[in-house]
Short mmCIF file of C-alpha atoms and ligand atoms in Angstrom, two decimals:
data_model
loop_
_atom_site.label_atom_id
_atom_site.label_comp_id
_atom_site.label_asym_id
_atom_site.label_seq_id
_atom_site.Cartn_x
_atom_site.Cartn_y
_atom_site.Cartn_z
CA MET W 1 12.64 51.54 23.96
CA ILE W 2 9.68 49.86 24.73
CA GLY W 3 7.16 51.42 26.81
CA SER W 4 5.42 49.82 29.86
CA GLU W 5 2.46 49.16 27.82
CA GLY W 6 4.57 47.58 25.38
CA ALA W 7 6.24 45.73 27.92
CA ALA W 8 3.29 44.55 28.96
CA VAL W 9 1.98 43.37 25.51
CA TYR W 10 4.98 41.30 25.41
CA LEU W 11 4.62 39.78 28.61
CA ILE W 12 1.02 38.86 27.82
CA LEU W 13 2.00 37.45 24.55
CA GLY W 14 4.44 35.46 25.60
CA LEU W 15 2.45 33.90 28.46
CA ILE W 16 0.02 32.81 25.75
CA CYS W 17 2.51 31.62 23.60
CA LEU W 18 3.57 29.43 26.34
CA ILE W 19 0.11 27.84 27.25
CA MET W 20 -0.75 27.41 23.77
CA SER W 21 2.95 25.76 22.96
CA ALA W 22 2.02 23.19 26.03
CA ILE W 23 -1.58 22.48 24.87
CA THR W 24 -0.46 22.26 20.92
CA TRP W 25 2.26 19.66 22.14
CA VAL W 26 -0.01 17.40 24.49
CA VAL W 27 -2.53 17.23 21.98
CA LEU W 28 -0.32 16.38 19.07
CA ALA W 29 2.71 14.56 20.99
CA HIS W 30 1.29 11.38 20.03
CA GLN W 31 1.15 12.23 16.31
CA ARG W 32 5.18 11.96 16.16
CA SER W 33 5.02 14.44 13.49
CA HIS W 34 8.43 16.38 12.38
CA ALA W 35 6.04 19.20 11.37
CA ALA W 36 4.33 19.26 14.99
CA ALA W 37 7.53 19.32 16.61
CA TYR W 38 8.94 22.48 14.92
CA TRP W 39 5.53 24.09 15.32
CA CYS W 40 5.69 23.68 19.06
CA LEU W 41 9.73 24.90 19.09
CA GLY W 42 8.73 27.73 17.28
CA ASN W 43 5.63 28.71 19.65
CA LEU W 44 8.38 27.93 22.67
CA LEU W 45 10.92 30.23 20.98
CA PHE W 46 8.75 32.87 20.31
CA ALA W 47 7.23 32.85 23.62
CA GLY W 48 10.92 33.03 25.16
CA GLY W 49 11.77 36.03 22.73
CA LEU W 50 8.78 38.09 24.03
CA LEU W 51 9.29 37.30 27.41
CA LEU W 52 13.11 38.51 27.48
CA ALA W 53 11.79 41.21 25.35
CA TRP W 54 9.66 42.14 28.48
CA HIS W 55 12.57 41.42 30.72
CA GLU W 56 14.79 43.83 28.42
CA GLN W 57 14.99 46.76 30.36
CA GLY W 58 16.55 44.97 33.11
CA THR W 59 19.03 42.74 31.19
CA PRO W 60 22.09 44.84 30.04
CA GLY W 61 23.81 45.03 26.55
CA TRP W 62 24.09 42.67 24.27
CA THR W 63 21.77 39.74 26.20
CA GLY W 64 18.93 41.98 25.91
CA LEU W 65 16.93 43.15 22.95
CA PRO W 66 19.16 41.61 19.99
CA LEU W 67 18.98 38.02 21.70
CA ALA W 68 15.10 38.31 22.36
CA ASN W 69 15.01 39.19 18.83
CA LEU W 70 16.91 36.28 17.37
CA ILE W 71 15.01 34.05 19.67
CA ALA W 72 11.43 35.01 18.31
CA LEU W 73 12.86 35.51 15.18
CA GLY W 74 14.03 31.48 15.38
CA GLY W 75 10.46 30.59 16.67
CA LEU W 76 9.12 32.13 13.63
CA LEU W 77 11.52 30.47 11.47
CA SER W 78 10.51 27.23 13.15
CA GLY W 79 6.68 28.19 12.53
CA VAL W 80 7.40 28.64 8.75
CA GLN W 81 9.66 25.34 8.62
CA ALA W 82 6.40 23.45 10.21
CA LEU W 83 4.39 24.15 7.63
CA ARG W 84 6.87 23.62 4.56
CA LEU W 85 7.51 20.24 6.32
CA ASP W 86 4.01 19.59 6.13
CA GLN W 87 4.27 20.10 2.47
CA GLY W 88 7.66 18.12 1.90
CA ALA W 89 9.74 21.50 1.25
CA PRO W 90 11.43 21.90 3.97
CA TRP W 91 14.18 24.28 4.26
CA ARG W 92 17.66 23.34 4.96
CA PRO W 93 19.05 23.38 9.10
CA LEU W 94 22.00 25.60 7.52
CA GLY W 95 19.97 27.74 5.67
CA MET W 96 18.07 28.59 8.63
CA ALA W 97 21.47 29.01 10.95
CA LEU W 98 22.55 31.59 8.23
CA ALA W 99 19.49 33.40 7.88
CA SER W 100 19.46 33.99 11.67
CA LEU W 101 23.24 34.86 11.62
CA GLY W 102 22.21 37.38 9.05
CA PHE W 103 19.61 38.92 10.97
CA LEU W 104 22.17 39.27 13.86
CA LEU W 105 24.84 41.10 12.04
CA ALA W 106 22.13 43.32 10.25
CA TYR W 107 20.52 43.99 13.74
CA GLU W 108 23.88 44.55 15.20
CA PHE W 109 24.58 47.46 12.52
CA THR W 110 21.46 49.13 12.64
CA ARG W 111 22.24 49.19 16.50
CA GLN W 112 26.03 50.20 16.56
CA GLU W 113 26.67 52.10 13.36
CA LEU W 114 23.18 53.56 12.96
CA GLY W 115 22.71 53.55 16.54
CA GLN W 116 19.11 54.62 15.44
CA THR W 117 16.13 52.78 17.52
CA THR W 118 13.48 53.61 15.25
CA LEU W 119 15.23 52.10 12.18
CA ARG W 120 16.19 49.24 14.17
CA ALA W 121 12.47 48.66 15.36
CA GLY W 122 11.64 49.10 11.42
CA PHE W 123 14.17 46.36 10.22
CA VAL W 124 12.98 43.90 13.01
CA THR W 125 9.25 44.82 12.17
CA LEU W 126 9.89 44.44 8.50
CA VAL W 127 11.70 40.88 8.95
CA TRP W 128 8.93 39.81 11.62
CA LEU W 129 6.44 40.73 8.57
CA LEU W 130 7.92 38.97 5.94
CA LEU W 131 8.28 35.81 7.68
CA VAL W 132 4.51 36.24 9.25
CA LEU W 133 4.22 36.47 5.12
CA GLN W 134 5.48 33.11 4.78
CA VAL W 135 3.52 31.56 7.40
CA ALA W 136 0.19 32.68 5.48
CA TRP W 137 1.62 31.77 2.23
CA TRP W 138 2.20 28.17 3.11
CA ALA W 139 -0.45 28.20 5.33
CA TRP W 140 -2.90 29.29 2.20
CA ARG W 141 -1.36 26.47 0.12
CA ILE W 142 -2.23 23.97 2.37
CA ALA W 143 -5.43 25.01 2.51
CA ARG W 144 -5.79 25.46 -1.33
CA ARG W 145 -4.57 21.86 -1.86
CA ARG W 146 -6.19 19.81 1.31
CA ARG W 147 -9.15 22.28 1.60
CA SER W 148 -7.88 22.12 5.19
CA THR W 149 -10.24 24.79 7.67
CA GLY W 150 -7.30 25.04 10.04
CA ALA W 151 -5.04 26.13 7.65
CA MET W 152 -7.44 28.54 6.12
CA ALA W 153 -7.55 30.18 9.73
CA ILE W 154 -3.93 30.27 10.26
CA ALA W 155 -3.57 32.16 6.99
CA ALA W 156 -6.19 34.65 7.70
CA SER W 157 -4.98 35.33 11.26
CA GLN W 158 -1.57 35.65 9.97
CA LEU W 159 -2.48 38.09 7.27
CA LEU W 160 -4.56 40.13 9.73
CA LEU W 161 -1.38 40.36 11.80
CA ALA W 162 0.98 41.36 8.79
CA VAL W 163 -1.24 44.04 8.43
CA GLY W 164 -0.75 45.22 12.09
CA LEU W 165 2.66 45.02 11.56
CA LEU W 166 2.52 46.73 7.96
CA ILE W 167 0.81 49.77 9.91
CA HIS W 168 3.45 49.54 12.83
CA LEU W 169 6.24 49.55 10.13
CA ALA W 170 4.74 52.68 8.53
CA GLU W 171 4.12 54.45 11.63
CA LEU W 172 8.19 54.08 12.00
CA LEU W 173 9.28 55.01 9.09
CA ARG W 174 7.36 58.10 9.18
CA ASP W 175 9.06 58.87 12.45
CA ALA W 176 12.59 57.94 11.25
CA SER W 177 12.05 59.97 8.16
CA ARG W 178 11.16 63.25 11.13
CA GLY W 179 14.12 61.87 12.86
CA GLN W 180 12.24 61.17 15.97
CA ALA W 181 12.20 58.28 18.37
CA SER W 182 9.90 55.69 17.97
CA THR W 183 6.28 56.59 20.07
CA LEU W 184 3.53 53.94 20.19
CA HIS W 185 -0.01 54.76 21.00
CA LEU W 186 -1.99 53.34 23.59
CA LEU W 187 -4.59 52.48 21.07
CA HIS W 188 -1.92 51.28 18.51
CA ILE W 189 -0.19 49.08 21.07
CA GLY W 190 -3.69 47.30 22.03
CA PHE W 191 -4.42 46.72 18.42
CA LEU W 192 -1.23 44.95 17.89
CA GLY W 193 -1.48 43.15 20.98
CA SER W 194 -5.16 42.12 20.24
CA VAL W 195 -4.38 40.69 16.82
CA GLY W 196 -0.85 38.99 18.38
CA VAL W 197 -3.20 37.26 21.22
CA LEU W 198 -5.83 36.28 18.38
CA THR W 199 -3.11 35.04 15.92
CA VAL W 200 -1.27 32.96 18.49
CA LEU W 201 -4.53 31.56 19.65
CA VAL W 202 -6.08 30.90 16.21
CA SER W 203 -2.94 29.82 14.61
CA ASP W 204 -2.21 27.00 17.33
CA VAL W 205 -5.92 25.83 17.00
CA GLY W 206 -5.48 26.06 13.41
CA PHE W 207 -2.21 23.87 13.28
CA ILE W 208 -3.81 21.18 15.64
CA GLY W 209 -6.34 21.32 12.99
CA ILE W 210 -3.99 20.39 9.86
CA ILE W 211 -2.26 18.01 11.40
CA LEU W 212 -5.02 16.12 13.10
CA GLU W 213 -7.08 16.42 9.47
CA ARG W 214 -3.95 14.95 7.77
CA SER W 215 -3.57 11.77 10.17
CA VAL W 216 -7.04 11.14 9.84
CA ARG W 217 -7.02 11.36 5.87
CA GLU W 218 -3.88 9.20 5.89
CA ARG W 219 -5.65 6.83 8.22
CA MET W 220 -8.46 6.60 5.72
CA GLU W 221 -6.65 6.35 2.56
CA ALA W 222 -4.44 3.60 4.11
CA ALA W 223 -8.04 1.97 5.62
CA ALA W 224 -9.75 2.45 1.73
CA SER W 225 -6.66 1.02 0.03
CA GLN W 226 -6.16 -2.10 2.53
CA ALA W 227 -10.08 -2.59 1.47
CA ARG W 228 -9.17 -2.03 -1.86
CA VAL W 229 -6.99 -4.97 -1.63
CA GLU W 230 -9.18 -7.18 0.29
CA GLU W 231 -11.95 -6.31 -2.34
CA ARG W 232 -9.44 -7.30 -5.28
CA GLN W 233 -8.37 -10.81 -3.60
CA LEU W 234 -11.97 -11.64 -2.91
CA LEU W 235 -12.81 -10.64 -6.32
CA SER W 236 -9.92 -12.84 -7.92
CA ASN W 237 -10.55 -15.67 -5.45
CA GLN W 238 -14.27 -15.92 -6.90
CA LEU W 239 -13.08 -15.75 -10.00
CA ALA W 240 -10.67 -18.77 -9.53
CA GLN W 241 -13.32 -20.35 -8.24
CA LEU W 242 -15.75 -19.68 -10.94
CA ASP W 243 -12.82 -20.58 -13.18
CA ARG W 244 -12.36 -24.38 -11.37
CA GLN W 245 -16.36 -24.45 -11.35
CA ARG W 246 -15.83 -23.75 -15.12
CA SER W 247 -13.25 -26.54 -15.45
CA LEU W 248 -15.19 -29.00 -14.12
CA GLY W 249 -18.27 -28.18 -15.76
CA LEU W 250 -16.27 -28.76 -19.06
CA MET W 251 -14.90 -32.11 -17.75
CA ALA W 252 -17.97 -33.34 -16.42
CA ALA W 253 -19.29 -35.86 -19.48
CA SER W 254 -15.88 -37.47 -18.82
CA LEU W 255 -16.27 -37.35 -14.97
CA ALA W 256 -19.62 -38.66 -15.10
CA HIS W 257 -18.35 -41.56 -17.38
CA GLU W 258 -15.17 -42.01 -14.66
CA LEU W 259 -17.47 -42.63 -11.82
CA LYS W 260 -19.72 -44.95 -14.25
CA GLN W 261 -17.07 -47.58 -14.22
CA PRO W 262 -16.73 -48.22 -11.04
CA LEU W 263 -20.40 -47.97 -10.01
CA THR W 264 -21.16 -50.39 -12.67
CA ALA W 265 -18.06 -52.81 -11.17
CA ILE W 266 -19.70 -52.13 -7.42
CA LEU W 267 -23.10 -53.29 -9.37
CA ALA W 268 -21.48 -56.28 -10.96
CA SER W 269 -20.01 -57.66 -7.51
CA ALA W 270 -22.92 -56.72 -5.49
CA GLN W 271 -25.44 -59.01 -8.00
CA ALA W 272 -22.81 -61.86 -8.40
CA ALA W 273 -22.90 -62.06 -4.24
CA ARG W 274 -26.39 -61.90 -4.32
CA ARG W 275 -26.47 -64.72 -6.56
CA GLY W 276 -24.25 -67.03 -5.09
CA THR W 277 -26.15 -66.23 -1.41
CA ALA W 278 -29.43 -67.07 -3.08
CA ALA W 279 -28.20 -70.28 -4.56
CA GLU W 280 -26.02 -71.44 -1.38
CA ARG W 281 -23.35 -72.02 -3.80
CA MET W 282 -21.11 -69.21 -2.49
CA GLU W 283 -17.94 -69.61 -0.91
CA PRO W 284 -16.45 -67.29 1.80
CA ALA W 285 -13.33 -66.77 -0.18
CA GLN W 286 -15.50 -65.90 -3.32
CA SER W 287 -17.63 -63.68 -0.66
CA LEU W 288 -14.86 -61.86 0.72
CA GLU W 289 -13.57 -61.07 -2.90
CA LEU W 290 -16.53 -59.61 -4.12
CA LEU W 291 -16.57 -57.47 -1.02
CA ASP W 292 -13.20 -56.32 -1.51
CA LYS W 293 -14.07 -55.34 -5.27
CA VAL W 294 -17.26 -53.09 -3.65
CA ILE W 295 -15.05 -51.56 -1.11
CA LEU W 296 -12.30 -50.95 -3.81
CA ASN W 297 -14.71 -49.24 -6.17
CA THR W 298 -16.39 -47.37 -3.37
CA ARG W 299 -13.04 -45.89 -2.69
CA ARG W 300 -12.45 -44.90 -5.78
CA ILE W 301 -16.16 -43.30 -6.26
CA SER W 302 -14.96 -41.50 -2.85
CA GLY W 303 -11.75 -40.60 -3.93
CA ILE W 304 -13.05 -38.85 -7.12
CA THR W 305 -15.70 -37.09 -5.28
CA ASP W 306 -13.38 -35.78 -2.39
CA ARG W 307 -11.00 -34.33 -5.16
CA LEU W 308 -13.74 -32.54 -6.89
CA ARG W 309 -15.36 -31.37 -3.77
CA SER W 310 -12.16 -29.97 -2.26
CA PHE W 311 -11.25 -28.69 -5.76
CA ILE W 312 -14.64 -26.27 -5.92
CA ARG W 313 -14.70 -25.17 -2.40
CA PRO W 314 -14.82 -21.55 -1.77
CA GLY W 315 -13.44 -19.72 1.10
CA ALA W 316 -10.35 -18.60 2.38
CA VAL W 317 -6.90 -19.42 0.62
CA HIS W 318 -4.72 -21.73 2.64
CA SER W 319 -1.44 -21.65 2.91
CA ALA W 320 0.92 -24.65 3.48
CA PRO W 321 3.62 -27.00 2.29
CA VAL W 322 2.38 -28.34 -1.07
CA ASP W 323 4.01 -31.10 -3.26
CA LEU W 324 3.93 -30.01 -6.99
CA VAL W 325 4.51 -33.55 -8.10
CA ARG W 326 1.72 -34.58 -5.69
CA ILE W 327 -0.87 -32.01 -7.23
CA THR W 328 0.36 -32.82 -10.72
CA ARG W 329 -0.50 -36.44 -10.48
CA GLU W 330 -3.92 -35.58 -8.75
CA MET W 331 -4.75 -33.15 -11.83
CA LEU W 332 -3.62 -35.66 -14.64
CA GLU W 333 -5.76 -38.56 -12.47
CA LEU W 334 -8.86 -35.87 -12.95
CA LEU W 335 -8.57 -35.33 -16.67
CA GLN W 336 -7.48 -39.16 -17.07
CA PRO W 337 -10.98 -39.51 -18.81
CA ASP W 338 -10.35 -36.32 -21.05
CA LEU W 339 -7.14 -38.00 -21.83
CA ARG W 340 -8.43 -41.56 -22.62
CA ARG W 341 -11.69 -39.84 -24.96
CA HIS W 342 -8.90 -38.33 -26.72
CA GLY W 343 -5.96 -40.43 -26.96
CA VAL W 344 -3.49 -38.18 -25.44
CA ARG W 345 -0.56 -40.06 -24.13
CA VAL W 346 1.31 -38.46 -21.26
CA ALA W 347 4.95 -38.95 -20.14
CA PHE W 348 4.97 -37.95 -16.52
CA PRO W 349 7.80 -39.95 -14.57
CA ALA W 350 5.64 -41.84 -12.15
CA ALA W 351 7.61 -42.07 -8.82
CA GLY W 352 9.46 -38.77 -8.60
CA PRO W 353 10.91 -37.65 -4.97
CA GLN W 354 8.35 -34.55 -3.40
CA VAL W 355 9.02 -31.13 -4.28
CA LEU W 356 7.68 -28.78 -1.97
CA VAL W 357 6.54 -25.21 -2.52
CA GLN W 358 4.59 -22.69 -0.04
CA GLY W 359 1.33 -21.96 -1.18
CA ASP W 360 -2.71 -23.17 -1.50
CA ALA W 361 -2.92 -26.44 -2.69
CA ILE W 362 -6.31 -25.77 -4.55
CA GLN W 363 -5.09 -22.99 -6.13
CA LEU W 364 -2.08 -24.39 -7.36
CA SER W 365 -3.92 -27.42 -8.34
CA GLN W 366 -6.09 -24.88 -10.49
CA VAL W 367 -3.15 -23.46 -12.41
CA VAL W 368 -1.34 -26.92 -13.36
CA LEU W 369 -5.30 -28.00 -14.33
CA ASN W 370 -5.64 -25.03 -16.54
CA VAL W 371 -1.98 -25.63 -18.14
CA LEU W 372 -2.72 -29.01 -18.84
CA ARG W 373 -6.31 -28.60 -20.29
CA ASN W 374 -4.88 -25.98 -22.63
CA ALA W 375 -2.33 -28.70 -23.65
CA ILE W 376 -5.07 -31.14 -24.17
CA ASP W 377 -6.85 -28.87 -26.39
CA ALA W 378 -3.80 -28.18 -28.50
CA VAL W 379 -3.26 -31.49 -29.60
CA HIS W 380 -6.50 -32.95 -29.31
CA LEU W 381 -7.47 -32.10 -33.31
CA ILE W 382 -3.85 -33.51 -34.37
CA PRO W 383 -2.57 -37.10 -35.21
CA ASP W 384 0.34 -37.31 -32.58
CA ARG W 385 -1.02 -36.28 -29.55
CA SER W 386 1.62 -36.13 -27.02
CA ILE W 387 1.97 -34.23 -23.60
CA GLN W 388 5.53 -34.11 -21.21
CA VAL W 389 5.35 -33.08 -17.83
CA GLN W 390 8.58 -32.41 -16.25
CA ILE W 391 9.56 -31.06 -12.51
CA LEU W 392 12.69 -29.50 -12.14
CA ARG W 393 14.64 -28.09 -8.96
CA SER W 394 17.25 -25.73 -8.72
CA ASP W 395 18.42 -24.21 -5.36
CA ARG W 396 15.75 -22.12 -4.66
CA GLU W 397 13.17 -22.49 -7.51
CA ALA W 398 10.67 -25.10 -8.61
CA VAL W 399 10.11 -25.30 -12.38
CA LEU W 400 7.20 -27.36 -13.53
CA SER W 401 7.37 -27.62 -17.35
CA ILE W 402 4.25 -28.76 -19.30
CA SER W 403 5.08 -29.18 -23.35
CA ASP W 404 2.90 -30.69 -26.02
CA SER W 405 3.11 -31.41 -29.34
CA GLY W 406 0.82 -29.33 -30.45
CA PRO W 407 0.76 -26.39 -33.28
CA GLY W 408 2.56 -24.14 -30.78
CA LEU W 409 2.07 -20.72 -30.49
CA ASP W 410 1.76 -17.89 -33.26
CA PRO W 411 4.61 -15.28 -32.56
CA ASP W 412 2.62 -12.60 -33.73
CA LEU W 413 0.31 -13.17 -30.57
CA ALA W 414 2.95 -13.47 -28.37
CA ASP W 415 2.11 -10.37 -26.24
CA ARG W 416 -1.29 -11.52 -25.65
CA PHE W 417 -1.44 -14.53 -24.31
CA GLY W 418 -2.19 -14.30 -20.78
CA THR W 419 -4.10 -10.98 -21.11
CA PRO W 420 -7.44 -11.45 -20.01
CA TYR W 421 -10.13 -12.61 -22.46
CA PHE W 422 -7.47 -13.22 -25.22
CA THR W 423 -8.54 -16.32 -26.67
CA THR W 424 -7.76 -18.06 -29.67
CA LYS W 425 -10.93 -20.82 -29.22
CA ASP W 426 -14.25 -20.83 -30.68
CA HIS W 427 -15.89 -21.52 -27.04
CA GLY W 428 -12.99 -19.92 -24.92
CA LEU W 429 -13.29 -17.50 -22.33
CA GLY W 430 -9.40 -16.51 -22.25
CA LEU W 431 -9.34 -16.37 -18.53
CA GLY W 432 -7.51 -19.59 -17.60
CA LEU W 433 -3.90 -18.49 -18.33
CA SER W 434 -4.30 -14.80 -16.58
CA ILE W 435 -6.45 -16.21 -13.74
CA SER W 436 -3.18 -18.66 -13.05
CA ILE W 437 -0.55 -15.91 -13.51
CA ALA W 438 -2.26 -14.15 -10.81
CA ILE W 439 -2.44 -17.21 -8.62
CA LEU W 440 1.20 -17.43 -9.08
CA GLU W 441 2.21 -13.85 -8.57
CA GLN W 442 0.55 -14.23 -5.40
CA HIS W 443 2.82 -16.92 -4.54
CA GLN W 444 5.74 -15.20 -5.44
CA GLY W 445 5.88 -17.12 -8.75
CA ASN W 446 5.28 -16.94 -13.02
CA LEU W 447 3.95 -18.27 -15.77
CA THR W 448 5.87 -18.08 -19.10
CA LEU W 449 4.83 -19.78 -22.52
CA ARG W 450 7.10 -20.40 -25.27
CA ASN W 451 7.30 -22.06 -28.25
CA ALA W 452 9.43 -25.63 -27.58
CA GLU W 453 12.52 -26.73 -29.86
CA GLY W 454 10.88 -29.75 -31.08
CA GLY W 455 7.76 -27.88 -32.04
CA GLY W 456 4.81 -27.39 -29.90
CA ALA W 457 4.34 -25.31 -26.77
CA CYS W 458 5.93 -25.11 -23.53
CA VAL W 459 4.67 -23.63 -19.91
CA ASP W 460 6.64 -23.42 -17.25
CA ILE W 461 5.49 -22.79 -14.21
CA ARG W 462 8.00 -21.43 -11.97
CA LEU W 463 7.59 -20.92 -7.84
CA PRO W 464 9.82 -20.65 -4.89
CA LEU W 465 11.41 -24.05 -3.29
CA LEU W 466 10.39 -24.12 0.20
CA PRO W 467 13.93 -24.53 2.19
CA GLY W 468 14.36 -28.42 2.12
CA GLY W 469 11.95 -28.79 -0.24
CA GLY W 470 13.22 -31.35 -2.41
CA PRO W 471 16.37 -33.68 -2.35
P1 LIG X 501 -8.88 -20.34 -23.05
O1 LIG X 501 -8.16 -21.27 -22.76
O2 LIG X 501 -10.38 -20.11 -22.42
O3 LIG X 501 -8.71 -19.36 -24.66
P2 LIG X 501 -6.51 -19.26 -21.28
O4 LIG X 501 -6.07 -18.09 -21.16
O5 LIG X 501 -6.58 -20.82 -21.13
O6 LIG X 501 -7.95 -19.25 -22.35
O7 LIG X 501 -5.60 -19.50 -23.06
C1 LIG X 501 -5.70 -18.48 -23.62
C2 LIG X 501 -4.97 -18.62 -25.24
O8 LIG X 501 -3.71 -19.29 -25.18
C3 LIG X 501 -5.55 -19.96 -25.74
O9 LIG X 501 -6.59 -19.38 -26.27
C4 LIG X 501 -4.67 -20.24 -26.81
O10 LIG X 501 -4.76 -19.40 -27.89
C5 LIG X 501 -2.85 -19.82 -26.24
N1 LIG X 501 -2.67 -21.17 -25.34
C6 LIG X 501 -2.47 -21.53 -24.32
N2 LIG X 501 -1.98 -22.80 -24.21
C7 LIG X 501 -1.57 -22.95 -25.25
C8 LIG X 501 -0.94 -24.25 -25.67
N3 LIG X 501 -0.33 -25.51 -25.17
N4 LIG X 501 -1.11 -24.71 -27.07
C9 LIG X 501 -1.23 -23.16 -27.71
N5 LIG X 501 -1.80 -22.44 -27.54
C10 LIG X 501 -2.06 -22.30 -26.09
#
């Protein structure tokens, strides 16, 4: 039987547990953590068990000490479970229920069969000791893995409690071996009580630390990985923009030629108009015709510069419905000077219906330009120079196929096409295809290279079709 000093220890400990349980719950409620819920429940049960034990003397038979011990045991189990949950290794609820039942049966056995209070107290103390050691062990694991000071505090305080319980157990065993009833000295009760209070306080504060540390760490990791994604995105956008600038740089000579033609036409029209006006021989219809030519060619120049400017514009990716037919035609127009210079014939149905996909028009144009430029590079040194462009639709997909009459792809190098920095060209960078593949991945699309049946290479660009994106 516990004496009045022992009962006072149960009362104080029980109340402190109750208060700490409430504080822990208030602090951790918004974390919505199962571990925190188990910990607080454990505290609550442990407090309930202690308060019932304090009240035990006035409670008859079965509902007294056995129930108090069972509830306290449930509390300790729940505390261990909280730490195990934090480590992703929880006990099964059935196992916990069976353990509690086993405890109850063993307790009843000692009570009814042996009838010895000392032995019974020893049994309960041993179970408590084992569970306290479990708490210390799991807390130590957390401390070691996460360098958590909170967990280290729990482990240390629970070990101290384990030492107190061990001394208590030794004394109980000594009393039992002498056949005496257990007698708790005031000093011993004071020691156990103080260690218990300290353990409850330190463990609860430590547990709050574990959960908050974890939550802050998780949020920091999420922020860091978000930053990494954004940084990668920024870098790939910058790389894509540099690639576009390089493409235009490579086409600069032809583009200059492309601009020179309308400029020359404007100059010729302006000179003719001036001469006619100066000689006062200009009919109004003639001057209107010359002015129309000036307007037409100025529009051509403005169209070319607009396309160039928007093609190399930096800045955020802008997702909108994009007509694959339109951007393919625009890129073919941009490449017209190169195609003419190398005498490359292009087969692309002149007027086709729209094929709409969702994405960034500039980035998708860049993909088409890269593939077309590779096709021109592949054919420009052979006599038969032709490129076929085809856009097909299925229920969900648009496929833009660009095939050429070039030498095709070396099957031994099949794995390497499209990997960064792989090039077979003297002045190649080996980035065009890999940038295109990255752009298409961002658009939930893909790019495949294959040798066409009639010879030459064929590149298929696949993109999800916008619902209603084509007839
Ligand atoms: P680069 O054009 O700088 O070499 P790419 O990534 O665009 O970089 O292309 C990588 C390689 O893929 C090319 O060097 C070439 O060997 C191969 N390749 C791409 N398209 C074709 C094609 N149409 N025909 C033959 N080889 C091609």
